mmCIF file of N, CA and C in Angstrom:
data_model
loop_
_atom_site.group_PDB
_atom_site.id
_atom_site.type_symbol
_atom_site.label_atom_id
_atom_site.label_comp_id
_atom_site.label_asym_id
_atom_site.label_seq_id
_atom_site.Cartn_x
_atom_site.Cartn_y
_atom_site.Cartn_z
ATOM 1 N N MET A 1 75.813 64.420 64.791
ATOM 2 C CA MET A 1 76.268 65.788 64.688
ATOM 3 C C MET A 1 77.668 65.879 65.303
ATOM 4 N N THR A 2 78.465 66.739 64.738
ATOM 5 C CA THR A 2 79.830 66.913 65.242
ATOM 6 C C THR A 2 79.818 67.708 66.532
ATOM 7 N N SER A 3 80.855 67.542 67.318
ATOM 8 C CA SER A 3 80.957 68.287 68.571
ATOM 9 C C SER A 3 81.300 69.747 68.271
ATOM 10 N N PHE A 4 81.018 70.604 69.252
ATOM 11 C CA PHE A 4 81.272 72.031 69.062
ATOM 12 C C PHE A 4 82.765 72.301 68.997
ATOM 13 N N ARG A 5 83.142 73.133 68.034
ATOM 14 C CA ARG A 5 84.533 73.539 67.894
ATOM 15 C C ARG A 5 84.555 75.026 67.566
ATOM 16 N N PHE A 6 85.212 75.786 68.428
ATOM 17 C CA PHE A 6 85.337 77.229 68.215
ATOM 18 C C PHE A 6 86.592 77.464 67.381
ATOM 19 N N ARG A 7 86.417 77.979 66.185
ATOM 20 C CA ARG A 7 87.550 78.150 65.264
ATOM 21 C C ARG A 7 88.601 79.131 65.778
ATOM 22 N N LEU A 8 88.207 80.039 66.633
ATOM 23 C CA LEU A 8 89.134 81.048 67.144
ATOM 24 C C LEU A 8 89.636 80.701 68.550
ATOM 25 N N GLN A 9 89.638 79.413 68.900
ATOM 26 C CA GLN A 9 90.036 78.999 70.243
ATOM 27 C C GLN A 9 91.474 79.411 70.566
ATOM 28 N N LYS A 10 92.381 79.251 69.605
ATOM 29 C CA LYS A 10 93.778 79.626 69.849
ATOM 30 C C LYS A 10 93.902 81.136 70.071
ATOM 31 N N VAL A 11 93.137 81.905 69.321
ATOM 32 C CA VAL A 11 93.142 83.364 69.501
ATOM 33 C C VAL A 11 92.584 83.708 70.876
ATOM 34 N N LEU A 12 91.538 83.004 71.293
ATOM 35 C CA LEU A 12 90.944 83.221 72.613
ATOM 36 C C LEU A 12 91.971 82.925 73.712
ATOM 37 N N GLU A 13 92.679 81.838 73.580
ATOM 38 C CA GLU A 13 93.712 81.490 74.563
ATOM 39 C C GLU A 13 94.823 82.534 74.562
ATOM 40 N N TRP A 14 95.195 83.004 73.382
ATOM 41 C CA TRP A 14 96.230 84.036 73.290
ATOM 42 C C TRP A 14 95.768 85.324 73.978
ATOM 43 N N ARG A 15 94.500 85.676 73.786
ATOM 44 C CA ARG A 15 93.946 86.876 74.428
ATOM 45 C C ARG A 15 93.933 86.719 75.951
ATOM 46 N N ARG A 16 93.649 85.507 76.424
ATOM 47 C CA ARG A 16 93.693 85.272 77.877
ATOM 48 C C ARG A 16 95.105 85.472 78.401
ATOM 49 N N THR A 17 96.083 84.924 77.681
ATOM 50 C CA THR A 17 97.480 85.085 78.081
ATOM 51 C C THR A 17 97.874 86.555 78.055
ATOM 52 N N GLU A 18 97.441 87.249 77.021
ATOM 53 C CA GLU A 18 97.734 88.676 76.902
ATOM 54 C C GLU A 18 97.157 89.441 78.099
ATOM 55 N N LEU A 19 95.930 89.123 78.476
ATOM 56 C CA LEU A 19 95.303 89.785 79.623
ATOM 57 C C LEU A 19 96.074 89.474 80.905
ATOM 58 N N GLU A 20 96.469 88.231 81.086
ATOM 59 C CA GLU A 20 97.240 87.865 82.285
ATOM 60 C C GLU A 20 98.534 88.675 82.361
ATOM 61 N N LEU A 21 99.222 88.820 81.234
ATOM 62 C CA LEU A 21 100.466 89.595 81.212
ATOM 63 C C LEU A 21 100.216 91.061 81.539
ATOM 64 N N GLU A 22 99.158 91.623 80.982
ATOM 65 C CA GLU A 22 98.831 93.022 81.258
ATOM 66 C C GLU A 22 98.457 93.211 82.727
ATOM 67 N N GLU A 23 97.755 92.227 83.297
ATOM 68 C CA GLU A 23 97.398 92.317 84.720
ATOM 69 C C GLU A 23 98.643 92.232 85.597
ATOM 70 N N ILE A 24 99.588 91.380 85.210
ATOM 71 C CA ILE A 24 100.841 91.272 85.957
ATOM 72 C C ILE A 24 101.587 92.607 85.910
ATOM 73 N N GLN A 25 101.663 93.194 84.721
ATOM 74 C CA GLN A 25 102.335 94.496 84.577
ATOM 75 C C GLN A 25 101.619 95.557 85.403
ATOM 76 N N TYR A 26 100.299 95.512 85.425
ATOM 77 C CA TYR A 26 99.522 96.485 86.204
ATOM 78 C C TYR A 26 99.825 96.330 87.693
ATOM 79 N N ARG A 27 99.834 95.079 88.174
ATOM 80 C CA ARG A 27 100.131 94.848 89.599
ATOM 81 C C ARG A 27 101.544 95.306 89.940
ATOM 82 N N ARG A 28 102.487 95.105 89.028
ATOM 83 C CA ARG A 28 103.851 95.580 89.264
ATOM 84 C C ARG A 28 103.881 97.104 89.371
ATOM 85 N N GLN A 29 103.132 97.765 88.509
ATOM 86 C CA GLN A 29 103.102 99.223 88.528
ATOM 87 C C GLN A 29 102.434 99.726 89.804
ATOM 88 N N VAL A 30 101.390 99.045 90.245
ATOM 89 C CA VAL A 30 100.738 99.408 91.507
ATOM 90 C C VAL A 30 101.731 99.249 92.658
ATOM 91 N N ALA A 31 102.489 98.161 92.634
ATOM 92 C CA ALA A 31 103.484 97.923 93.691
ATOM 93 C C ALA A 31 104.576 98.990 93.669
ATOM 94 N N ALA A 32 104.996 99.391 92.468
ATOM 95 C CA ALA A 32 106.031 100.431 92.358
ATOM 96 C C ALA A 32 105.515 101.755 92.927
ATOM 97 N N LEU A 33 104.285 102.100 92.618
ATOM 98 C CA LEU A 33 103.692 103.332 93.144
ATOM 99 C C LEU A 33 103.543 103.244 94.663
ATOM 100 N N ALA A 34 103.120 102.099 95.150
ATOM 101 C CA ALA A 34 102.982 101.916 96.597
ATOM 102 C C ALA A 34 104.340 102.030 97.290
ATOM 103 N N GLU A 35 105.380 101.518 96.648
ATOM 104 C CA GLU A 35 106.727 101.616 97.222
ATOM 105 C C GLU A 35 107.179 103.072 97.300
ATOM 106 N N LEU A 36 106.915 103.845 96.248
ATOM 107 C CA LEU A 36 107.261 105.273 96.286
ATOM 108 C C LEU A 36 106.489 105.995 97.389
ATOM 109 N N ASP A 37 105.224 105.665 97.523
ATOM 110 C CA ASP A 37 104.419 106.283 98.583
ATOM 111 C C ASP A 37 104.930 105.870 99.963
ATOM 112 N N ARG A 38 105.338 104.621 100.096
ATOM 113 C CA ARG A 38 105.881 104.149 101.370
ATOM 114 C C ARG A 38 107.167 104.892 101.716
ATOM 115 N N GLN A 39 108.031 105.070 100.718
ATOM 116 C CA GLN A 39 109.284 105.792 100.942
ATOM 117 C C GLN A 39 109.011 107.241 101.353
ATOM 118 N N ARG A 40 108.040 107.849 100.691
ATOM 119 C CA ARG A 40 107.693 109.235 101.018
ATOM 120 C C ARG A 40 107.147 109.330 102.439
ATOM 121 N N ALA A 41 106.289 108.410 102.808
ATOM 122 C CA ALA A 41 105.725 108.407 104.158
ATOM 123 C C ALA A 41 106.817 108.149 105.199
ATOM 124 N N GLU A 42 107.732 107.268 104.876
ATOM 125 C CA GLU A 42 108.846 106.979 105.790
ATOM 126 C C GLU A 42 109.718 108.218 105.982
ATOM 127 N N LEU A 43 109.951 108.924 104.904
ATOM 128 C CA LEU A 43 110.745 110.150 104.972
ATOM 129 C C LEU A 43 110.046 111.205 105.828
ATOM 130 N N GLU A 44 108.740 111.369 105.612
ATOM 131 C CA GLU A 44 107.978 112.325 106.407
ATOM 132 C C GLU A 44 107.999 111.940 107.885
ATOM 133 N N GLN A 45 107.855 110.656 108.157
ATOM 134 C CA GLN A 45 107.857 110.197 109.542
ATOM 135 C C GLN A 45 109.213 110.432 110.198
ATOM 136 N N SER A 46 110.300 110.199 109.463
ATOM 137 C CA SER A 46 111.626 110.435 110.045
ATOM 138 C C SER A 46 111.815 111.916 110.367
ATOM 139 N N GLY A 47 111.282 112.791 109.518
ATOM 140 C CA GLY A 47 111.350 114.234 109.787
ATOM 141 C C GLY A 47 110.582 114.610 111.036
ATOM 142 N N ARG A 48 109.366 114.071 111.189
ATOM 143 C CA ARG A 48 108.555 114.370 112.374
ATOM 144 C C ARG A 48 109.205 113.805 113.635
ATOM 145 N N THR A 49 109.747 112.599 113.507
ATOM 146 C CA THR A 49 110.395 111.980 114.670
ATOM 147 C C THR A 49 111.606 112.788 115.116
ATOM 148 N N ALA A 50 112.437 113.208 114.160
ATOM 149 C CA ALA A 50 113.622 113.999 114.506
ATOM 150 C C ALA A 50 113.223 115.308 115.157
ATOM 151 N N GLU A 51 112.230 115.956 114.616
ATOM 152 C CA GLU A 51 111.790 117.232 115.184
ATOM 153 C C GLU A 51 111.251 117.033 116.602
ATOM 154 N N HIS A 52 110.483 115.995 116.793
ATOM 155 C CA HIS A 52 109.935 115.709 118.122
ATOM 156 C C HIS A 52 111.062 115.429 119.122
ATOM 157 N N LEU A 53 112.037 114.642 118.705
ATOM 158 C CA LEU A 53 113.158 114.327 119.608
ATOM 159 C C LEU A 53 113.947 115.573 119.988
ATOM 160 N N VAL A 54 114.238 116.407 119.005
ATOM 161 C CA VAL A 54 115.021 117.617 119.282
ATOM 162 C C VAL A 54 114.245 118.555 120.197
ATOM 163 N N ARG A 55 112.961 118.668 120.021
ATOM 164 C CA ARG A 55 112.156 119.570 120.851
ATOM 165 C C ARG A 55 112.082 119.099 122.312
ATOM 166 N N THR A 56 112.285 117.806 122.546
ATOM 167 C CA THR A 56 112.228 117.306 123.924
ATOM 168 C C THR A 56 113.552 117.432 124.656
ATOM 169 N N TRP A 57 114.632 117.764 123.955
ATOM 170 C CA TRP A 57 115.933 117.886 124.615
ATOM 171 C C TRP A 57 115.959 119.121 125.510
ATOM 172 N N ASN A 58 116.603 118.926 126.631
ATOM 173 C CA ASN A 58 116.737 120.058 127.540
ATOM 174 C C ASN A 58 118.129 119.973 128.152
ATOM 175 N N PRO A 59 118.987 120.844 128.004
ATOM 176 C CA PRO A 59 118.965 122.101 127.268
ATOM 177 C C PRO A 59 119.160 121.857 125.771
ATOM 178 N N LEU A 60 118.705 122.804 125.015
ATOM 179 C CA LEU A 60 118.772 122.741 123.561
ATOM 180 C C LEU A 60 119.789 123.767 123.082
ATOM 181 N N ALA A 61 120.785 123.303 122.334
ATOM 182 C CA ALA A 61 121.839 124.192 121.847
ATOM 183 C C ALA A 61 121.498 124.697 120.446
ATOM 184 N N GLY A 62 122.092 125.807 120.092
ATOM 185 C CA GLY A 62 121.862 126.408 118.774
ATOM 186 C C GLY A 62 122.316 125.499 117.645
ATOM 187 N N GLY A 63 123.411 124.775 117.854
ATOM 188 C CA GLY A 63 123.907 123.856 116.823
ATOM 189 C C GLY A 63 122.920 122.745 116.536
ATOM 190 N N GLU A 64 122.215 122.307 117.565
ATOM 191 C CA GLU A 64 121.210 121.250 117.386
ATOM 192 C C GLU A 64 120.024 121.768 116.589
ATOM 193 N N LEU A 65 119.624 123.022 116.865
ATOM 194 C CA LEU A 65 118.544 123.629 116.074
ATOM 195 C C LEU A 65 118.965 123.817 114.625
ATOM 196 N N GLU A 66 120.226 124.199 114.436
ATOM 197 C CA GLU A 66 120.737 124.372 113.074
ATOM 198 C C GLU A 66 120.744 123.018 112.351
ATOM 199 N N ALA A 67 121.162 121.960 113.053
ATOM 200 C CA ALA A 67 121.165 120.621 112.447
ATOM 201 C C ALA A 67 119.746 120.186 112.112
ATOM 202 N N LEU A 68 118.798 120.502 113.002
ATOM 203 C CA LEU A 68 117.402 120.171 112.736
ATOM 204 C C LEU A 68 116.897 120.929 111.512
ATOM 205 N N GLY A 69 117.247 122.193 111.405
ATOM 206 C CA GLY A 69 116.846 122.990 110.236
ATOM 207 C C GLY A 69 117.430 122.418 108.955
ATOM 208 N N ASP A 70 118.707 122.024 109.012
ATOM 209 C CA ASP A 70 119.336 121.415 107.841
ATOM 210 C C ASP A 70 118.646 120.090 107.473
ATOM 211 N N PHE A 71 118.297 119.329 108.516
ATOM 212 C CA PHE A 71 117.622 118.051 108.276
ATOM 213 C C PHE A 71 116.251 118.275 107.652
ATOM 214 N N ARG A 72 115.529 119.278 108.149
ATOM 215 C CA ARG A 72 114.220 119.627 107.566
ATOM 216 C C ARG A 72 114.352 119.981 106.091
ATOM 217 N N LEU A 73 115.356 120.819 105.788
ATOM 218 C CA LEU A 73 115.588 121.199 104.388
ATOM 219 C C LEU A 73 115.930 119.979 103.539
ATOM 220 N N SER A 74 116.737 119.088 104.099
ATOM 221 C CA SER A 74 117.102 117.872 103.382
ATOM 222 C C SER A 74 115.869 117.013 103.113
ATOM 223 N N VAL A 75 115.016 116.854 104.103
ATOM 224 C CA VAL A 75 113.789 116.068 103.941
ATOM 225 C C VAL A 75 112.898 116.708 102.888
ATOM 226 N N LYS A 76 112.746 118.017 102.965
ATOM 227 C CA LYS A 76 111.905 118.729 101.994
ATOM 228 C C LYS A 76 112.455 118.569 100.575
ATOM 229 N N HIS A 77 113.778 118.669 100.431
ATOM 230 C CA HIS A 77 114.416 118.511 99.123
ATOM 231 C C HIS A 77 114.199 117.090 98.583
ATOM 232 N N LYS A 78 114.362 116.094 99.444
ATOM 233 C CA LYS A 78 114.144 114.702 99.018
ATOM 234 C C LYS A 78 112.693 114.475 98.622
ATOM 235 N N GLN A 79 111.774 115.101 99.360
ATOM 236 C CA GLN A 79 110.358 114.978 99.013
ATOM 237 C C GLN A 79 110.077 115.586 97.642
ATOM 238 N N GLN A 80 110.684 116.727 97.370
ATOM 239 C CA GLN A 80 110.496 117.361 96.068
ATOM 240 C C GLN A 80 111.092 116.511 94.953
ATOM 241 N N GLN A 81 112.205 115.848 95.253
ATOM 242 C CA GLN A 81 112.818 114.976 94.255
ATOM 243 C C GLN A 81 111.955 113.744 93.983
ATOM 244 N N MET A 82 111.139 113.368 94.935
ATOM 245 C CA MET A 82 110.288 112.188 94.777
ATOM 246 C C MET A 82 109.009 112.491 93.993
ATOM 247 N N VAL A 83 108.684 113.762 93.821
ATOM 248 C CA VAL A 83 107.436 114.126 93.148
ATOM 249 C C VAL A 83 107.449 113.684 91.681
ATOM 250 N N ALA A 84 108.511 114.003 90.960
ATOM 251 C CA ALA A 84 108.562 113.673 89.528
ATOM 252 C C ALA A 84 108.525 112.168 89.286
ATOM 253 N N PRO A 85 109.333 111.352 89.984
ATOM 254 C CA PRO A 85 109.237 109.908 89.755
ATOM 255 C C PRO A 85 107.858 109.341 90.104
ATOM 256 N N ARG A 86 107.231 109.891 91.151
ATOM 257 C CA ARG A 86 105.901 109.401 91.511
ATOM 258 C C ARG A 86 104.883 109.774 90.440
ATOM 259 N N ASP A 87 104.957 111.010 89.940
ATOM 260 C CA ASP A 87 104.050 111.418 88.870
ATOM 261 C C ASP A 87 104.235 110.543 87.635
ATOM 262 N N GLU A 88 105.477 110.259 87.284
ATOM 263 C CA GLU A 88 105.767 109.400 86.128
ATOM 264 C C GLU A 88 105.237 107.992 86.369
ATOM 265 N N CYS A 89 105.435 107.496 87.560
ATOM 266 C CA CYS A 89 104.944 106.165 87.910
ATOM 267 C C CYS A 89 103.411 106.134 87.826
ATOM 268 N N HIS A 90 102.774 107.196 88.286
ATOM 269 C CA HIS A 90 101.311 107.269 88.225
ATOM 270 C C HIS A 90 100.831 107.313 86.778
ATOM 271 N N LYS A 91 101.521 108.043 85.919
ATOM 272 C CA LYS A 91 101.161 108.084 84.503
ATOM 273 C C LYS A 91 101.305 106.706 83.869
ATOM 274 N N GLN A 92 102.384 106.016 84.201
ATOM 275 C CA GLN A 92 102.591 104.669 83.676
ATOM 276 C C GLN A 92 101.510 103.719 84.184
ATOM 277 N N LEU A 93 101.095 103.908 85.431
ATOM 278 C CA LEU A 93 100.024 103.091 85.995
ATOM 279 C C LEU A 93 98.729 103.305 85.222
ATOM 280 N N GLU A 94 98.411 104.546 84.926
ATOM 281 C CA GLU A 94 97.196 104.848 84.161
ATOM 282 C C GLU A 94 97.277 104.262 82.751
ATOM 283 N N ARG A 95 98.456 104.375 82.126
ATOM 284 C CA ARG A 95 98.636 103.811 80.791
ATOM 285 C C ARG A 95 98.481 102.289 80.838
ATOM 286 N N GLN A 96 99.084 101.667 81.844
ATOM 287 C CA GLN A 96 98.997 100.216 81.973
ATOM 288 C C GLN A 96 97.566 99.781 82.270
ATOM 289 N N GLN A 97 96.853 100.575 83.040
ATOM 290 C CA GLN A 97 95.459 100.255 83.317
ATOM 291 C C GLN A 97 94.654 100.286 82.014
ATOM 292 N N GLY A 98 94.940 101.261 81.164
ATOM 293 C CA GLY A 98 94.266 101.329 79.864
ATOM 294 C C GLY A 98 94.570 100.102 79.011
ATOM 295 N N LEU A 99 95.835 99.686 78.998
ATOM 296 C CA LEU A 99 96.210 98.491 78.239
ATOM 297 C C LEU A 99 95.513 97.251 78.785
ATOM 298 N N MET A 100 95.443 97.157 80.105
ATOM 299 C CA MET A 100 94.803 96.007 80.731
ATOM 300 C C MET A 100 93.302 95.984 80.410
ATOM 301 N N LEU A 101 92.658 97.128 80.493
ATOM 302 C CA LEU A 101 91.229 97.192 80.193
ATOM 303 C C LEU A 101 90.948 96.881 78.729
ATOM 304 N N GLU A 102 91.826 97.332 77.844
ATOM 305 C CA GLU A 102 91.668 97.036 76.418
ATOM 306 C C GLU A 102 91.845 95.533 76.164
ATOM 307 N N ALA A 103 92.824 94.916 76.810
ATOM 308 C CA ALA A 103 93.031 93.469 76.667
ATOM 309 C C ALA A 103 91.815 92.715 77.207
ATOM 310 N N ARG A 104 91.263 93.195 78.315
ATOM 311 C CA ARG A 104 90.063 92.562 78.888
ATOM 312 C C ARG A 104 88.879 92.706 77.934
ATOM 313 N N ARG A 105 88.757 93.858 77.301
ATOM 314 C CA ARG A 105 87.654 94.083 76.351
ATOM 315 C C ARG A 105 87.774 93.146 75.148
ATOM 316 N N ARG A 106 88.999 93.009 74.614
ATOM 317 C CA ARG A 106 89.204 92.125 73.464
ATOM 318 C C ARG A 106 88.921 90.669 73.822
ATOM 319 N N LEU A 107 89.312 90.264 75.015
ATOM 320 C CA LEU A 107 89.039 88.895 75.465
ATOM 321 C C LEU A 107 87.542 88.682 75.606
ATOM 322 N N ARG A 108 86.871 89.616 76.237
ATOM 323 C CA ARG A 108 85.427 89.488 76.451
ATOM 324 C C ARG A 108 84.677 89.422 75.122
ATOM 325 N N LEU A 109 85.151 90.161 74.145
ATOM 326 C CA LEU A 109 84.535 90.136 72.818
ATOM 327 C C LEU A 109 84.587 88.730 72.220
ATOM 328 N N LEU A 110 85.752 88.091 72.303
ATOM 329 C CA LEU A 110 85.891 86.728 71.787
ATOM 330 C C LEU A 110 85.073 85.732 72.611
ATOM 331 N N GLU A 111 85.023 85.936 73.918
ATOM 332 C CA GLU A 111 84.219 85.036 74.750
ATOM 333 C C GLU A 111 82.740 85.128 74.393
ATOM 334 N N ARG A 112 82.259 86.338 74.131
ATOM 335 C CA ARG A 112 80.847 86.489 73.728
ATOM 336 C C ARG A 112 80.599 85.845 72.365
ATOM 337 N N LEU A 113 81.564 85.986 71.461
ATOM 338 C CA LEU A 113 81.435 85.348 70.149
ATOM 339 C C LEU A 113 81.364 83.830 70.313
ATOM 340 N N LYS A 114 82.208 83.281 71.165
ATOM 341 C CA LYS A 114 82.189 81.838 71.409
ATOM 342 C C LYS A 114 80.845 81.410 72.003
ATOM 343 N N GLU A 115 80.352 82.175 72.974
ATOM 344 C CA GLU A 115 79.057 81.859 73.590
ATOM 345 C C GLU A 115 77.937 81.894 72.549
ATOM 346 N N ARG A 116 77.970 82.884 71.676
ATOM 347 C CA ARG A 116 76.940 83.011 70.643
ATOM 348 C C ARG A 116 77.005 81.824 69.675
ATOM 349 N N GLN A 117 78.228 81.474 69.251
ATOM 350 C CA GLN A 117 78.375 80.348 68.341
ATOM 351 C C GLN A 117 77.964 79.036 69.003
ATOM 352 N N MET A 118 78.273 78.902 70.294
ATOM 353 C CA MET A 118 77.877 77.688 71.005
ATOM 354 C C MET A 118 76.359 77.605 71.126
ATOM 355 N N ALA A 119 75.712 78.727 71.365
ATOM 356 C CA ALA A 119 74.254 78.745 71.441
ATOM 357 C C ALA A 119 73.646 78.360 70.092
ATOM 358 N N GLU A 120 74.210 78.868 69.005
ATOM 359 C CA GLU A 120 73.733 78.501 67.670
ATOM 360 C C GLU A 120 73.940 77.011 67.419
ATOM 361 N N TRP A 121 75.100 76.494 67.817
ATOM 362 C CA TRP A 121 75.401 75.081 67.624
ATOM 363 C C TRP A 121 74.423 74.218 68.423
ATOM 364 N N ARG A 122 74.140 74.615 69.668
ATOM 365 C CA ARG A 122 73.186 73.871 70.497
ATOM 366 C C ARG A 122 71.798 73.866 69.864
ATOM 367 N N GLY A 123 71.402 75.019 69.334
ATOM 368 C CA GLY A 123 70.103 75.096 68.670
ATOM 369 C C GLY A 123 70.041 74.159 67.475
ATOM 370 N N ALA A 124 71.108 74.148 66.673
ATOM 371 C CA ALA A 124 71.147 73.251 65.509
ATOM 372 C C ALA A 124 71.162 71.793 65.959
ATOM 373 N N ARG A 125 71.895 71.495 67.017
ATOM 374 C CA ARG A 125 71.963 70.127 67.531
ATOM 375 C C ARG A 125 70.598 69.689 68.045
ATOM 376 N N ASP A 126 69.947 70.562 68.788
ATOM 377 C CA ASP A 126 68.625 70.225 69.318
ATOM 378 C C ASP A 126 67.619 70.014 68.194
ATOM 379 N N LYS A 127 67.705 70.835 67.166
ATOM 380 C CA LYS A 127 66.803 70.695 66.018
ATOM 381 C C LYS A 127 67.055 69.367 65.317
ATOM 382 N N GLU A 128 68.322 69.027 65.142
ATOM 383 C CA GLU A 128 68.676 67.765 64.489
ATOM 384 C C GLU A 128 68.197 66.568 65.316
ATOM 385 N N LEU A 129 68.368 66.655 66.635
ATOM 386 C CA LEU A 129 67.892 65.571 67.501
ATOM 387 C C LEU A 129 66.379 65.452 67.454
ATOM 388 N N GLU A 130 65.706 66.583 67.401
ATOM 389 C CA GLU A 130 64.245 66.573 67.318
ATOM 390 C C GLU A 130 63.789 65.944 66.004
ATOM 391 N N GLU A 131 64.447 66.292 64.894
ATOM 392 C CA GLU A 131 64.108 65.706 63.595
ATOM 393 C C GLU A 131 64.372 64.210 63.597
ATOM 394 N N LEU A 132 65.491 63.813 64.201
ATOM 395 C CA LEU A 132 65.831 62.403 64.280
ATOM 396 C C LEU A 132 64.794 61.645 65.104
ATOM 397 N N ALA A 133 64.373 62.246 66.205
ATOM 398 C CA ALA A 133 63.355 61.624 67.043
ATOM 399 C C ALA A 133 62.030 61.519 66.294
ATOM 400 N N SER A 134 61.681 62.551 65.527
ATOM 401 C CA SER A 134 60.443 62.534 64.738
ATOM 402 C C SER A 134 60.496 61.441 63.692
ATOM 403 N N GLU A 135 61.613 61.353 62.986
ATOM 404 C CA GLU A 135 61.761 60.317 61.950
ATOM 405 C C GLU A 135 61.698 58.924 62.573
ATOM 406 N N SER A 136 62.324 58.768 63.714
ATOM 407 C CA SER A 136 62.316 57.481 64.401
ATOM 408 C C SER A 136 60.898 57.107 64.821
ATOM 409 N N TYR A 137 60.154 58.077 65.329
ATOM 410 C CA TYR A 137 58.780 57.830 65.745
ATOM 411 C C TYR A 137 57.915 57.464 64.543
ATOM 412 N N LEU A 138 58.067 58.235 63.443
ATOM 413 C CA LEU A 138 57.291 57.949 62.239
ATOM 414 C C LEU A 138 57.625 56.568 61.677
ATOM 415 N N ALA A 139 58.902 56.197 61.677
ATOM 416 C CA ALA A 139 59.295 54.885 61.168
ATOM 417 C C ALA A 139 58.688 53.794 62.027
ATOM 418 N N LYS A 140 58.685 53.978 63.321
ATOM 419 C CA LYS A 140 58.108 52.992 64.236
ATOM 420 C C LYS A 140 56.597 52.910 64.026
ATOM 421 N N TRP A 141 55.977 54.063 63.860
ATOM 422 C CA TRP A 141 54.522 54.110 63.649
ATOM 423 C C TRP A 141 54.135 53.404 62.355
ATOM 424 N N ARG A 142 54.940 53.630 61.258
ATOM 425 C CA ARG A 142 54.664 52.998 59.949
ATOM 426 C C ARG A 142 54.819 51.484 60.042
ATOM 427 N N ARG A 143 55.817 51.019 60.791
ATOM 428 C CA ARG A 143 56.010 49.587 60.932
ATOM 429 C C ARG A 143 54.826 48.946 61.664
ATOM 430 N N GLN A 144 54.312 49.677 62.614
ATOM 431 C CA GLN A 144 53.186 49.122 63.366
ATOM 432 C C GLN A 144 51.902 49.156 62.552
ATOM 433 N N ALA A 145 51.798 50.063 61.617
ATOM 434 C CA ALA A 145 50.566 50.193 60.840
ATOM 435 C C ALA A 145 50.527 49.275 59.693
#
């Protein structure tokens, strides 16, 4: 009997490569979103730190309070500017996750097909070996008789 050969092996390998690429893109998108979140957290922390420092000064001048107010407004404005890019990045992440899951589904479909065909091939091979063993036994039995 011939050895097992999956006719769609090249397609299966291509699907694996496709999934790897989609996973790489997904990880990049996750990293981009994490970077935006890190920048936002850093900005918030700098605002809290500045406010804390100014509140501990003694004596506190009006110009320093005005500078703190301007800094707060600047931080708030930068945070608002970060909302749209983060939302867009999150949408792209969701889209990429969908692409990755679809690539995984297509790969799994081919893997199940290969498993099914291999199981059929094994069954046929086992049947052929059993028939061969039966014929061999019968031939041996006839020679002895």
